[in-house]
Tab-separated table of C-alpha atoms in Angstrom:
chain	number	residue	atom	x	y	z
J	1163	UNK	CA	14.285	27.207	-66.745
J	1164	UNK	CA	14.186	25.647	-63.287
J	1165	UNK	CA	16.436	22.679	-62.774
J	1166	UNK	CA	14.687	19.348	-62.452
J	1167	UNK	CA	14.900	17.727	-59.022
J	1168	UNK	CA	17.384	14.858	-58.746
J	1169	UNK	CA	16.031	11.378	-59.311
J	1170	UNK	CA	16.125	9.370	-56.106
J	1171	UNK	CA	16.503	5.590	-56.390
J	1172	UNK	CA	14.186	3.082	-54.834
J	1173	UNK	CA	15.472	0.466	-52.418
J	1174	UNK	CA	16.089	-2.114	-55.167
J	1175	UNK	CA	17.841	0.396	-57.434
J	1176	UNK	CA	19.934	1.736	-54.549
J	1177	UNK	CA	21.007	-1.773	-53.609
J	1178	UNK	CA	22.118	-2.447	-57.183
J	1179	UNK	CA	24.059	0.820	-57.427
J	1180	UNK	CA	25.871	0.173	-54.177
J	1181	UNK	CA	26.690	-3.419	-55.080
J	1182	UNK	CA	28.119	-2.392	-58.459
J	1183	UNK	CA	30.183	0.475	-57.025
J	1184	UNK	CA	31.661	-1.283	-54.026
J	1185	UNK	CA	32.373	-4.475	-55.936
J	1186	UNK	CA	34.977	-2.662	-58.062
J	1187	UNK	CA	38.467	-4.232	-57.766
J	1188	UNK	CA	40.136	-1.090	-56.447
J	1189	UNK	CA	37.954	-1.198	-53.325
J	1190	UNK	CA	38.038	-4.924	-52.778
J	1191	UNK	CA	41.773	-5.370	-53.412
J	1192	UNK	CA	43.070	-2.294	-51.607
J	1193	UNK	CA	40.658	-2.175	-48.686
J	1194	UNK	CA	41.603	-3.553	-45.267
J	1195	UNK	CA	39.583	-6.181	-43.429
J	1196	UNK	CA	37.535	-3.509	-41.642
J	1197	UNK	CA	36.050	-2.479	-44.968
J	1198	UNK	CA	35.185	-6.083	-45.760
J	1199	UNK	CA	33.182	-6.261	-42.534
J	1200	UNK	CA	31.433	-2.967	-43.272
J	1201	UNK	CA	30.658	-4.216	-46.767
J	1202	UNK	CA	29.037	-7.439	-45.540
J	1203	UNK	CA	27.017	-5.596	-42.903
J	1204	UNK	CA	25.891	-3.043	-45.463
J	1205	UNK	CA	24.724	-5.738	-47.862
J	1206	UNK	CA	22.743	-7.376	-45.044
J	1207	UNK	CA	21.111	-4.046	-44.288
J	1208	UNK	CA	20.214	-3.496	-47.923
J	1209	UNK	CA	18.634	-6.944	-48.027
J	1210	UNK	CA	16.346	-5.862	-45.200
J	1211	UNK	CA	14.993	-3.003	-47.332
J	1212	UNK	CA	13.450	-5.149	-50.063
J	1213	UNK	CA	10.089	-5.091	-48.362
J	1214	UNK	CA	9.974	-8.823	-47.725
J	1215	UNK	CA	9.665	-8.356	-43.974
J	1216	UNK	CA	6.186	-7.259	-43.079
J	1217	UNK	CA	7.221	-5.768	-39.754
J	1218	UNK	CA	10.096	-3.728	-41.211
J	1219	UNK	CA	9.302	-0.004	-41.682
J	1220	UNK	CA	9.965	1.480	-45.124
J	1221	UNK	CA	13.048	3.652	-45.492
J	1222	UNK	CA	12.871	6.906	-47.540
J	1223	UNK	CA	14.841	6.812	-50.781
J	1224	UNK	CA	16.798	9.943	-49.783
J	1225	UNK	CA	18.072	8.172	-46.650
J	1226	UNK	CA	19.223	5.222	-48.738
J	1227	UNK	CA	21.053	7.553	-51.139
J	1228	UNK	CA	22.807	9.344	-48.265
J	1229	UNK	CA	23.945	6.058	-46.710
J	1230	UNK	CA	25.262	4.807	-50.068
J	1231	UNK	CA	27.242	8.019	-50.569
J	1232	UNK	CA	28.709	7.733	-47.071
J	1233	UNK	CA	29.741	4.090	-47.583
J	1234	UNK	CA	31.439	4.882	-50.885
J	1235	UNK	CA	33.262	7.848	-49.327
J	1236	UNK	CA	34.544	5.674	-46.471
J	1237	UNK	CA	35.641	3.042	-48.989
J	1238	UNK	CA	37.692	5.570	-50.924
J	1239	UNK	CA	39.296	6.965	-47.769
J	1240	UNK	CA	40.281	3.528	-46.498
J	1241	UNK	CA	41.484	2.267	-49.866
J	1242	UNK	CA	43.495	5.340	-50.903
J	1243	UNK	CA	46.586	4.802	-48.682
J	1244	UNK	CA	47.211	1.346	-50.119
J	1245	UNK	CA	46.536	2.487	-53.666
J	1246	UNK	CA	48.942	5.385	-53.197
J	1247	UNK	CA	51.565	3.028	-51.757
J	1248	UNK	CA	51.310	0.874	-54.861
J	1249	UNK	CA	51.731	3.951	-57.039
J	1250	UNK	CA	54.816	5.064	-55.122
J	1251	UNK	CA	56.376	1.622	-55.505
J	1252	UNK	CA	55.833	1.809	-59.263
J	1253	UNK	CA	57.582	5.149	-59.804
J	1254	UNK	CA	61.185	3.949	-59.860
J	1255	UNK	CA	63.235	4.778	-62.955
J	1256	UNK	CA	64.687	1.289	-63.323
J	1257	UNK	CA	63.150	-2.157	-63.302
J	1258	UNK	CA	63.845	-4.717	-60.586
J	1259	UNK	CA	66.774	-6.250	-62.450
J	1260	UNK	CA	70.220	-4.639	-62.394
J	1261	UNK	CA	70.380	-1.482	-64.553
J	1262	UNK	CA	72.235	-1.593	-67.840
J	1263	UNK	CA	75.031	0.739	-68.885
J	1264	UNK	CA	74.075	4.087	-70.405
J	1265	UNK	CA	75.327	2.938	-73.818
J	1266	UNK	CA	73.052	-0.108	-73.639
J	1267	UNK	CA	70.017	2.021	-72.848
J	1268	UNK	CA	70.882	4.338	-75.728
J	1269	UNK	CA	71.178	1.373	-78.087
J	1270	UNK	CA	67.812	0.030	-76.940
J	1271	UNK	CA	66.277	3.475	-77.353
J	1272	UNK	CA	67.613	3.831	-80.879
J	1273	UNK	CA	66.332	0.384	-81.813
J	1274	UNK	CA	62.900	1.176	-80.393
J	1275	UNK	CA	62.824	4.516	-82.235
J	1276	UNK	CA	63.772	2.826	-85.504
J	1277	UNK	CA	60.834	0.461	-85.019
J	1278	UNK	CA	58.467	3.329	-84.217
J	1279	UNK	CA	58.080	2.306	-80.564
J	1280	UNK	CA	58.416	5.850	-79.318
J	1281	UNK	CA	57.265	5.184	-75.770
J	1282	UNK	CA	59.963	2.576	-75.179
J	1283	UNK	CA	62.502	4.811	-76.900
J	1284	UNK	CA	61.762	7.806	-74.653
J	1285	UNK	CA	61.774	5.699	-71.476
J	1286	UNK	CA	65.116	4.054	-72.258
J	1287	UNK	CA	66.708	7.340	-73.277
J	1288	UNK	CA	65.775	8.851	-69.929
J	1289	UNK	CA	67.268	5.831	-68.214
J	1290	UNK	CA	70.443	6.467	-70.209
J	1291	UNK	CA	70.531	9.990	-68.747
J	1292	UNK	CA	70.316	8.585	-65.226
J	1293	UNK	CA	72.880	5.823	-65.741
J	1294	UNK	CA	75.299	8.236	-67.362
J	1295	UNK	CA	74.977	10.595	-64.394
J	1296	UNK	CA	75.676	7.697	-62.036
J	1297	UNK	CA	78.690	6.626	-64.110
J	1298	UNK	CA	80.062	10.156	-63.978
J	1299	UNK	CA	79.454	10.175	-60.196
J	1300	UNK	CA	77.083	13.101	-60.510
J	1301	UNK	CA	74.423	10.888	-58.911
J	1302	UNK	CA	74.961	8.158	-56.360
J	1303	UNK	CA	73.268	4.911	-57.432
J	1304	UNK	CA	70.063	4.648	-55.432
J	1305	UNK	CA	67.541	1.826	-55.908
J	1306	UNK	CA	63.983	3.069	-56.240
J	1307	UNK	CA	64.955	6.627	-57.139
J	1308	UNK	CA	62.085	8.335	-58.961
J	1309	UNK	CA	62.248	10.452	-62.082
J	1310	UNK	CA	61.344	13.572	-60.092
J	1311	UNK	CA	64.191	12.913	-57.670
J	1312	UNK	CA	66.578	12.547	-60.593
J	1313	UNK	CA	65.413	15.835	-62.098
J	1314	UNK	CA	65.812	17.724	-58.822
J	1315	UNK	CA	69.280	16.320	-58.168
J	1316	UNK	CA	70.569	16.935	-61.672
J	1317	UNK	CA	69.095	20.443	-61.755
J	1318	UNK	CA	71.529	21.366	-58.989
J	1319	UNK	CA	74.481	20.196	-61.080
J	1320	UNK	CA	73.112	21.349	-64.450
J	1321	UNK	CA	71.148	24.485	-63.627
J	1322	UNK	CA	70.786	25.550	-67.263
J	1323	UNK	CA	68.929	22.311	-67.965
J	1324	UNK	CA	66.562	22.517	-64.985
J	1325	UNK	CA	63.443	23.055	-67.082
J	1326	UNK	CA	64.229	20.320	-69.645
J	1327	UNK	CA	65.023	17.952	-66.775
J	1328	UNK	CA	61.671	18.648	-65.150
J	1329	UNK	CA	59.979	18.038	-68.505
J	1330	UNK	CA	61.953	14.822	-68.998
J	1331	UNK	CA	60.898	13.455	-65.594
J	1332	UNK	CA	57.243	14.308	-66.201
J	1333	UNK	CA	57.373	12.779	-69.678
J	1334	UNK	CA	59.022	9.599	-68.381
J	1335	UNK	CA	56.389	9.125	-65.663
J	1336	UNK	CA	53.546	9.894	-68.031
J	1337	UNK	CA	54.691	7.332	-70.576
J	1338	UNK	CA	56.008	4.642	-68.228
J	1339	UNK	CA	53.266	4.758	-65.586
J	1340	UNK	CA	50.451	6.788	-67.103
J	1341	UNK	CA	50.099	5.115	-70.508
J	1342	UNK	CA	50.637	8.486	-72.168
J	1343	UNK	CA	51.372	8.232	-75.917
J	1344	UNK	CA	54.766	9.324	-77.237
J	1345	UNK	CA	56.060	10.482	-80.584
J	1346	UNK	CA	59.270	11.196	-82.425
J	1347	UNK	CA	59.341	14.789	-81.176
J	1348	UNK	CA	59.474	13.702	-77.555
J	1349	UNK	CA	62.214	11.234	-78.325
J	1350	UNK	CA	64.289	13.869	-80.090
J	1351	UNK	CA	63.888	16.178	-77.086
J	1352	UNK	CA	64.999	13.432	-74.683
J	1353	UNK	CA	67.945	12.461	-76.885
J	1354	UNK	CA	68.983	16.097	-77.148
J	1355	UNK	CA	68.923	16.456	-73.380
J	1356	UNK	CA	71.041	13.322	-73.015
J	1357	UNK	CA	73.577	14.666	-75.521
J	1358	UNK	CA	73.791	18.101	-73.892
J	1359	UNK	CA	74.273	16.692	-70.400
J	1360	UNK	CA	76.996	14.397	-71.697
J	1361	UNK	CA	78.899	17.385	-73.084
J	1362	UNK	CA	78.619	19.658	-70.011
J	1363	UNK	CA	80.574	19.505	-66.785
J	1364	UNK	CA	78.441	19.389	-63.632
J	1365	UNK	CA	78.601	22.362	-61.291
J	1366	UNK	CA	80.672	20.559	-58.644
J	1367	UNK	CA	83.331	19.613	-61.206
J	1368	UNK	CA	83.373	23.067	-62.747
J	1369	UNK	CA	83.943	24.705	-59.359
J	1370	UNK	CA	86.711	22.350	-58.251
J	1371	UNK	CA	88.445	21.902	-61.574
J	1372	UNK	CA	88.016	18.115	-61.566
J	1373	UNK	CA	87.070	16.331	-64.757
J	1374	UNK	CA	84.039	14.023	-64.676
J	1375	UNK	CA	84.340	10.501	-65.979
J	1376	UNK	CA	83.684	10.147	-69.700
């Protein structure tokens, strides 16, 4: 069966589609002033296509559709850098306030798990892993460090746990910043990783004979 030809919008329909698409918050909030100017000019142009001006030639629907697609594409390109910058700023392991001790994060995680708040429990248990590594001087405290950076750094010191560390970082980001659901199984995995890392000497200490801080 032959495919049906695409439906092309009229001028009024095209104007409505464009207005609805480009009025979305992600374009308006993230776009620079240049996009605002393009937006206003584009709306003025669309107004000229409503047929109210007797001396204005009609514009084919396909041309309107092409222009709309081009405007939306430019909007995405201009808005993406700022949206990505916001995402990067939101990827830190810790909140803005001073981090707690590892024991405090573990206590919060256990309390959250007991209440069935598995997302909070997993997030705080990962933070306990990071704080414990900083306390043991396996990691230098670094504001804004991301979960992926933690996993890469700790994988050097705990090579046998490289895969679980990568999983832990991905799980943390997915729950904390991606609204991914969590369950008891994920919490048990994160707690197990925390316990194993606590019991193992990092590679630098093993090679030099020094004992990490408890």
